[in-house]
Short mmCIF file of C-alpha atoms in Angstrom, two decimals:
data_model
loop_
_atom_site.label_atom_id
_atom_site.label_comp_id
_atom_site.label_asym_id
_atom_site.label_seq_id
_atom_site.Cartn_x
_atom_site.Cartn_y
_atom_site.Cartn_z
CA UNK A 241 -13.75 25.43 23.09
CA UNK A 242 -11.63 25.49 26.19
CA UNK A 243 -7.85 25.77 24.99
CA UNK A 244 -5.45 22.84 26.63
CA UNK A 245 -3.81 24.95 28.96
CA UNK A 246 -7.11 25.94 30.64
CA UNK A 247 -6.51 25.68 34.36
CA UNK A 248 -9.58 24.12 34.50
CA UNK A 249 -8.11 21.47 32.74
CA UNK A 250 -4.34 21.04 33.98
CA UNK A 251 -2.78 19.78 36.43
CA UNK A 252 0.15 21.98 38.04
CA UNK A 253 3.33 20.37 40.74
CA UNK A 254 4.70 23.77 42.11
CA UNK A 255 8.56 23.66 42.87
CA UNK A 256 9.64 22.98 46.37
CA UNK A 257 12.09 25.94 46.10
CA UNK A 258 9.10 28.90 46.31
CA UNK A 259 9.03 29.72 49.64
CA UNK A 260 8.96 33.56 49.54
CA UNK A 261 5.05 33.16 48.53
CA UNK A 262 4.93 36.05 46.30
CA UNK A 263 2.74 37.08 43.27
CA UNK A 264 4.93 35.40 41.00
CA UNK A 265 2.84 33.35 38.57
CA UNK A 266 2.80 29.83 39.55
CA UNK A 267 3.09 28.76 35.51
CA UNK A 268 7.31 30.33 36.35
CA UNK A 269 7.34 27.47 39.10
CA UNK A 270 5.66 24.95 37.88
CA UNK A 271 5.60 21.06 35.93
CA UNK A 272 2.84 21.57 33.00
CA UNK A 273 1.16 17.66 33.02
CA UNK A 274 -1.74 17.52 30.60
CA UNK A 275 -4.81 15.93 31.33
CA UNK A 276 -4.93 12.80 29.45
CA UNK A 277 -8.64 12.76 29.73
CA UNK A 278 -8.22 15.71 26.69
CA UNK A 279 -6.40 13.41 23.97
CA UNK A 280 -8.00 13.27 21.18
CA UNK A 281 -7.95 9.68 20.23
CA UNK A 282 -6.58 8.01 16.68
CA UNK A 283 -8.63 7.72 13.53
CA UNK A 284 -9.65 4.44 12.62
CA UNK A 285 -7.66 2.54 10.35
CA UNK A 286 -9.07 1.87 6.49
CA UNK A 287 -11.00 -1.21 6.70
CA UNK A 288 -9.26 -2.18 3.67
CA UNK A 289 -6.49 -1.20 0.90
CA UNK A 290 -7.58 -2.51 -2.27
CA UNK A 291 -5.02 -2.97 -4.96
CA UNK A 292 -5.94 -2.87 -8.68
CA UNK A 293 -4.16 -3.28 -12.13
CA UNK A 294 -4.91 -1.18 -14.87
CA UNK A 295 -7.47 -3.03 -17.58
CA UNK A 296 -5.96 -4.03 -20.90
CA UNK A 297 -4.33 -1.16 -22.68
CA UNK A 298 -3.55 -0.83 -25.80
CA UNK A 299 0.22 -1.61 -25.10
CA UNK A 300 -0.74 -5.24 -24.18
CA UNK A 301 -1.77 -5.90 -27.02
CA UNK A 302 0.67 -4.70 -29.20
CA UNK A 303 3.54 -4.02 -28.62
CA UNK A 304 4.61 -1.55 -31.44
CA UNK A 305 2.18 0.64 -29.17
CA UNK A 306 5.13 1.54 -27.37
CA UNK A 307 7.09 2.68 -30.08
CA UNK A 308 5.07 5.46 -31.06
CA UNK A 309 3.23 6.78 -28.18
CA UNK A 310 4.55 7.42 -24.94
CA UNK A 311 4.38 5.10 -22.40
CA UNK A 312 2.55 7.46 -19.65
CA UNK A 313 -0.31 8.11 -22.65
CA UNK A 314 -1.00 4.76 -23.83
CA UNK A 315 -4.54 4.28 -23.57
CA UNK A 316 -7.35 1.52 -22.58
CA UNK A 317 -9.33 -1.17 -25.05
CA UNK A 318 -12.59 -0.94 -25.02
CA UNK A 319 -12.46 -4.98 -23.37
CA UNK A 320 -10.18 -2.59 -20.70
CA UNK A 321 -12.68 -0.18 -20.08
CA UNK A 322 -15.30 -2.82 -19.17
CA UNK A 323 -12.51 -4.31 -16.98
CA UNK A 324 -12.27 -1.57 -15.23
CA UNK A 325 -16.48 -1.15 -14.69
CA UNK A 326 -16.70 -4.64 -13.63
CA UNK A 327 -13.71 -4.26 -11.11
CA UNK A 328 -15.85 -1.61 -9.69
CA UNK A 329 -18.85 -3.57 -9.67
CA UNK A 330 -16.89 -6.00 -7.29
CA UNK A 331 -15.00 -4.17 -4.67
CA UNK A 332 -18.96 -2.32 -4.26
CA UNK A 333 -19.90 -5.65 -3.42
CA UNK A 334 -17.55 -6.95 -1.23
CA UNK A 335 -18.02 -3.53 0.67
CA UNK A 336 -21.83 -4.10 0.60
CA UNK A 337 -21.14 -7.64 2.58
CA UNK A 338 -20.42 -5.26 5.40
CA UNK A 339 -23.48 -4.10 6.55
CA UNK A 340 -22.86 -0.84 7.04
CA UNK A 341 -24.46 2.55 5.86
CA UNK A 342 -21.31 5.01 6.69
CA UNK A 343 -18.99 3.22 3.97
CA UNK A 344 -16.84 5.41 1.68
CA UNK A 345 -13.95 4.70 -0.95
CA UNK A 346 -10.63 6.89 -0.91
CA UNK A 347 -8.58 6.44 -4.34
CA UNK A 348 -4.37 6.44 -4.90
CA UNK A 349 -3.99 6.59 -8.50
CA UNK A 350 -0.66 6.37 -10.68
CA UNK A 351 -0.88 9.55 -13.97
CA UNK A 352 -1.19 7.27 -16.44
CA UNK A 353 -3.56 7.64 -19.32
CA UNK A 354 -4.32 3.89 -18.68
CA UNK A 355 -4.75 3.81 -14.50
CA UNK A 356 -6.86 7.18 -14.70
CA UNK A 357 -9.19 5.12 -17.36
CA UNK A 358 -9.29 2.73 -14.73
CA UNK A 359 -10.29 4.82 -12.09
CA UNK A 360 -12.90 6.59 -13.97
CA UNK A 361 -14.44 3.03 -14.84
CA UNK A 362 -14.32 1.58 -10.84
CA UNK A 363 -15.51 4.92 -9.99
CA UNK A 364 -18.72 4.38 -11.97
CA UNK A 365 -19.86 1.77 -9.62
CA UNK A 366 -19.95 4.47 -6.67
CA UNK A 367 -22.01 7.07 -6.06
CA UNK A 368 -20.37 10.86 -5.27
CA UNK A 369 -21.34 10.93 -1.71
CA UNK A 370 -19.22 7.19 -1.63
CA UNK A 371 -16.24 9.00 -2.94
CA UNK A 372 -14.21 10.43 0.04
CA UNK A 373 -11.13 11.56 -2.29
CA UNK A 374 -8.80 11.14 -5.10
CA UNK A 375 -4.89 11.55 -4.92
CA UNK A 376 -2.49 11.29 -8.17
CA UNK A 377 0.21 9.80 -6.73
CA UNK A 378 3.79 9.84 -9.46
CA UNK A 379 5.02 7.65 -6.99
CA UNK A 380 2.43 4.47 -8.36
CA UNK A 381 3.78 4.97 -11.82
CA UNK A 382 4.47 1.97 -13.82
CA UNK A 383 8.32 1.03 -14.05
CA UNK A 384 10.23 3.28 -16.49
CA UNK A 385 11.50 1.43 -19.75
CA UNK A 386 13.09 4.33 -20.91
CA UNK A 387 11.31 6.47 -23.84
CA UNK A 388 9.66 4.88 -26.93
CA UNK A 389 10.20 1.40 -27.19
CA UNK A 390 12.15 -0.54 -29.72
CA UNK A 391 10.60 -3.79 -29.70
CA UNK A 392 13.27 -5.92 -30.65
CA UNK A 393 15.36 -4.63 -28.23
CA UNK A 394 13.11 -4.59 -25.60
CA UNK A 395 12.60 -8.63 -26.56
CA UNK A 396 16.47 -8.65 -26.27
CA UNK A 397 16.19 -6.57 -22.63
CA UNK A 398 13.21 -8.62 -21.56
CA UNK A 399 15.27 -12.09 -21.93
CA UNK A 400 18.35 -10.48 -20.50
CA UNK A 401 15.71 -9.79 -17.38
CA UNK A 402 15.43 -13.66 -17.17
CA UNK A 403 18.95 -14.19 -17.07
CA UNK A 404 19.76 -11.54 -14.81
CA UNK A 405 17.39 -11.22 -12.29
CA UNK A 406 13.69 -9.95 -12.39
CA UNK A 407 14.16 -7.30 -9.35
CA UNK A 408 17.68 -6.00 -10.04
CA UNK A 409 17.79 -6.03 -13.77
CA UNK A 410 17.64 -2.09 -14.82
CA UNK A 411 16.53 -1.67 -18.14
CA UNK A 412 18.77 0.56 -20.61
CA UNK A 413 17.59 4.51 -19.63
CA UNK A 414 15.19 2.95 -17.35
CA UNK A 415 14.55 1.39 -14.10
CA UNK A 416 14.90 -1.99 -12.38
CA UNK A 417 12.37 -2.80 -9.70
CA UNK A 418 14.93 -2.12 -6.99
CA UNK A 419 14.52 0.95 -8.52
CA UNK A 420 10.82 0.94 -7.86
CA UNK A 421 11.15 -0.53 -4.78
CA UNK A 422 12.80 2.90 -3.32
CA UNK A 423 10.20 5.12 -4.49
CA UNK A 424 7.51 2.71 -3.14
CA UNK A 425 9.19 2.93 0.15
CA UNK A 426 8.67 6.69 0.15
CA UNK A 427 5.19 6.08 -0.92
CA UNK A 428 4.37 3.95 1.81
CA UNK A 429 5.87 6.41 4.12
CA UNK A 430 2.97 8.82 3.09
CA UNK A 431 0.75 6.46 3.02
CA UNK A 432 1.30 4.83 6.85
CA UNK A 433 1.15 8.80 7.66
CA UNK A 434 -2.26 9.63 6.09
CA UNK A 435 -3.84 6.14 7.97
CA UNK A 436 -2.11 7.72 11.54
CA UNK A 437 -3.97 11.20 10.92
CA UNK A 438 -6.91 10.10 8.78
CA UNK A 439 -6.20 12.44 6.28
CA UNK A 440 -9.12 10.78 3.81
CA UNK A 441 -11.15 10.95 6.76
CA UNK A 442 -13.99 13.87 5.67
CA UNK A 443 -13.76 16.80 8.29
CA UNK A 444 -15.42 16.01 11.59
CA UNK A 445 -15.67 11.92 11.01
CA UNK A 446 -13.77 8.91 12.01
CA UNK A 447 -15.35 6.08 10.41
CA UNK A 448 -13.91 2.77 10.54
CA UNK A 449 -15.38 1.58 7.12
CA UNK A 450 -13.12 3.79 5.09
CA UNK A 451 -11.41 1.66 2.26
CA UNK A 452 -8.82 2.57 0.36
CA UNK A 453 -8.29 2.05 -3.01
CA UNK A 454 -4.56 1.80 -4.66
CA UNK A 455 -4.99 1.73 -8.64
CA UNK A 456 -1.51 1.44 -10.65
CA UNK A 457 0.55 -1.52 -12.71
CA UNK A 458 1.41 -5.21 -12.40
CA UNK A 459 4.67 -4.58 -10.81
CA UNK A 460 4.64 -1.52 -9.00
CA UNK A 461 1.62 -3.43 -7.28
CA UNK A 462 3.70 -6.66 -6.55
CA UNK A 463 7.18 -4.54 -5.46
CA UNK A 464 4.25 -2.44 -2.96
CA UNK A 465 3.07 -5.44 -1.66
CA UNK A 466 6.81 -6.92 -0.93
CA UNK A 467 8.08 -3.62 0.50
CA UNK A 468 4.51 -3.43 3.07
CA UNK A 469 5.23 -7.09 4.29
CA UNK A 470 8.81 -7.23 3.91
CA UNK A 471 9.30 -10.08 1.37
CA UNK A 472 12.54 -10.85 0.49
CA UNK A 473 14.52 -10.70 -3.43
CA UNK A 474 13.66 -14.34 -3.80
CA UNK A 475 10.00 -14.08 -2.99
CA UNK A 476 9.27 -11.26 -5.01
CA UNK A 477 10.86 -12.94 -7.87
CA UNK A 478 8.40 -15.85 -7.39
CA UNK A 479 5.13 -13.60 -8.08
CA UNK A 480 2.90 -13.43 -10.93
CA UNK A 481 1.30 -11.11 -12.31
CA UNK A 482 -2.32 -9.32 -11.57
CA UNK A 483 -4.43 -9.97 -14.49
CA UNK A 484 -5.59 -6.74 -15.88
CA UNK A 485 -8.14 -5.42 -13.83
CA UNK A 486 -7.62 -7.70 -11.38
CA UNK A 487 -6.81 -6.84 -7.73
CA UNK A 488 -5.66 -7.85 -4.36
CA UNK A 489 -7.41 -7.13 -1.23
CA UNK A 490 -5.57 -6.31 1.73
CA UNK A 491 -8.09 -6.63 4.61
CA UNK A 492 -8.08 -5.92 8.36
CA UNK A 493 -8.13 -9.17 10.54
CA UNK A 494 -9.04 -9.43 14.04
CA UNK A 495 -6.02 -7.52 15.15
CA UNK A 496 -5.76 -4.41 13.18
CA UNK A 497 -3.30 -5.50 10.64
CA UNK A 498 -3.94 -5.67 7.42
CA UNK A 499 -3.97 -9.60 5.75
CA UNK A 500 -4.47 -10.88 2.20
CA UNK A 501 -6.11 -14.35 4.20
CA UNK A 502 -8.80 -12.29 5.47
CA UNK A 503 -10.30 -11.91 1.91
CA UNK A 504 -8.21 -14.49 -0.23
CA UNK A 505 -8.10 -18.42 -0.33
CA UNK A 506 -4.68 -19.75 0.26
CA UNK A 507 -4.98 -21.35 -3.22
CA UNK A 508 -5.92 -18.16 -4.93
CA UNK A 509 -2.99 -16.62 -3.34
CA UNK A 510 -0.49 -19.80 -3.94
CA UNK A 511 -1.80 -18.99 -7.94
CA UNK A 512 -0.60 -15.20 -7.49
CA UNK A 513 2.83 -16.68 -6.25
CA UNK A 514 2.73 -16.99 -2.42
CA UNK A 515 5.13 -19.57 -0.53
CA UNK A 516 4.19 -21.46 2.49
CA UNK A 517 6.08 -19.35 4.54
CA UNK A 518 4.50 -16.02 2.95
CA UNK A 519 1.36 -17.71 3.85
CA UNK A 520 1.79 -18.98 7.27
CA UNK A 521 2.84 -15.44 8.01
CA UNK A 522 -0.12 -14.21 6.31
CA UNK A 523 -2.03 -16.13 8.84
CA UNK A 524 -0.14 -14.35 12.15
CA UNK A 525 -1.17 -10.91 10.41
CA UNK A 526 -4.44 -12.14 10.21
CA UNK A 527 -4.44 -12.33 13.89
CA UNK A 528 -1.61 -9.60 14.80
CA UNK A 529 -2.15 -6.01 16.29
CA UNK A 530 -0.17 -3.19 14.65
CA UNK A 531 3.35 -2.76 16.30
CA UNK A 532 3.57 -6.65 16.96
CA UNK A 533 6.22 -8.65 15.57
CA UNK A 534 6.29 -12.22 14.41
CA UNK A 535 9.55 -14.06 15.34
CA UNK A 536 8.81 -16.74 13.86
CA UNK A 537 8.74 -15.22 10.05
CA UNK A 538 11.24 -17.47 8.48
CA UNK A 539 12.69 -14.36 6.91
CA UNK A 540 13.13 -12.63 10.21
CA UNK A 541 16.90 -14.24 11.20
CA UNK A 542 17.73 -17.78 11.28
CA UNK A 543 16.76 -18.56 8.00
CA UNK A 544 19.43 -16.68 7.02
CA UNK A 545 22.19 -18.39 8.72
CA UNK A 546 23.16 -21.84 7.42
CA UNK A 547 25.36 -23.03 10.17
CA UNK A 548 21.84 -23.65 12.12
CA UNK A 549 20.90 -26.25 10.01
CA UNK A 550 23.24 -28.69 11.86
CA UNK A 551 21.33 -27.86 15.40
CA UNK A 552 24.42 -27.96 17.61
CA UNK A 553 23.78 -25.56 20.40
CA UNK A 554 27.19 -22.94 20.52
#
């Protein structure tokens, strides 16, 4: 393989100033310009990020779970485990719809006991060579409640939530979801980073039917999704919950950018807890390239300001 700085393959501008033409190397006197014929281009984005809730644990169905096992080792009900095979059932489906023969799966996981049960269930419905990778991923853990549980306090801490504020209520030796919400951000950081250098990409391919596939807990999913498309407090607040084993597909649209229109109905999404506004913005990603920017997201300026509402020009 030729290396870069092959003269074969660079152009040189020698200085003006080398007029005693001796046998000087010209690389001392000269403007290195690479050939941009050479760049190697950017991986394909992941056709999709698929984002799935843990199935039913033991923990949500009783809550005295909590009190004697640790949170990070409370397991899956059998109804979970089939939650979690039928989950992967679907998302091989909806891959299958593309058409294509080169499709492989690339999985985030959070440590839990529960979310690795889950991914050992979806990852029945693939075979190995479908499998690109797995990462455990801390990060994707489910929101710290402090140690074991006491459940009438945690009723008490749970209506004091309510009354306080669902994102910036921290719980006693715990965490809020702002809390969450700044170790997301570094997640997404790392994630954004392996999509720019294909890191799930296998050696020598750039496929553009990778999909990759997010598996954590209710809110760490919902504070991911309002930190990638920059809902505000208010509209995070408005969100339900996934059902257990149920997910949200975050799909490429015509542009590049990754939608939840592309897959969803607006009425399945206005069930999860999606505004008009979240929607109609939805729609602009759905037709956006990455790097553009929608001035008219309601959450982008003016909407802040109240003293436009009287729409005197100053």
């Amino acid at each position: 393989m030729l290396s870069l700085s092959s003269p074969n393959h660079t152009n040189f501008i020698h200085c003006c100033n080398n007029n005693n033409n001796n046998n000087k190397s010209h690389l001392n006197n000269s403007l290195y310009i690479p050939n941009k014929s050479l760049a190697i281009p950017p991986p394909p984005r992941p056709k999709r990020i698929i984002l799935i809730r843990h199935g039913q644990s033991k923990g949500n169905v009783n809550e005295y779970e909590y009190t004697q096992v640790p949170d990070p080792k409370i397991e899956l009900t059998e109804k979970g485990l089939r939650e979690a095979e039928e989950c992967g059932q679907k998302i091989k489906k909806l891959i299958q719809t593309d058409g294509v023969d080169d499709w492989q799966v690339y999985f985030y996981v959070s440590p839990y006991k529960r979310t690795l049960d889950t991914l050992r269930g979806v990852g029945k419905a693939f075979h190995s060579s479908r499998i690109a990778g797995v990462r455990e991923e801390p990060r994707l853990r489910e929101q710290d409640f402090g140690n074991f549980q006491d459940r009438e306090k945690m009723r008490l801490d749970k209506a004091m939530r309510i009354r306080y504020g669902r994102f910036f209520y921290r719980f006693p030796d715990g965490e809020s979801a702002a809390d969450v919400y700044d170790r997301i951000t570094g997640f997404r950081e790392t994630l954004r980073h392996d999509i720019d250098i294909g890191r799930f990409q296998p050696p020598g391919q750039q496929s553009p039917n990778m999909n990759l596939i997010i598996v954590s807990h209710g809110l760490t999913l919902r504070v991911f999704l309002m930190r990638w498309y920059k809902w505000t407090v208010e509209q995070f607040e408005g969100l339900n919950n996934f059902c257990n084993g149920g997910m949200i597909v975050m799909q490429q649209g015509y542009g590049g950018r990754y939608s939840l229109v592309v897959h969803h109905s607006p009425e399945e999404l206005k069930e999860f807890g999606l505004t008009d506004a979240i929607l109609a913005d939805q729609e602009w990603q759905k037709y956006a390239k990455p790097g553009e920017f929608n001035y008219d997201w309601s959450t982008t300026g003016p909407t802040f300001f109240t003293h436009f509402n009287n729409n005197v020009k100053q």
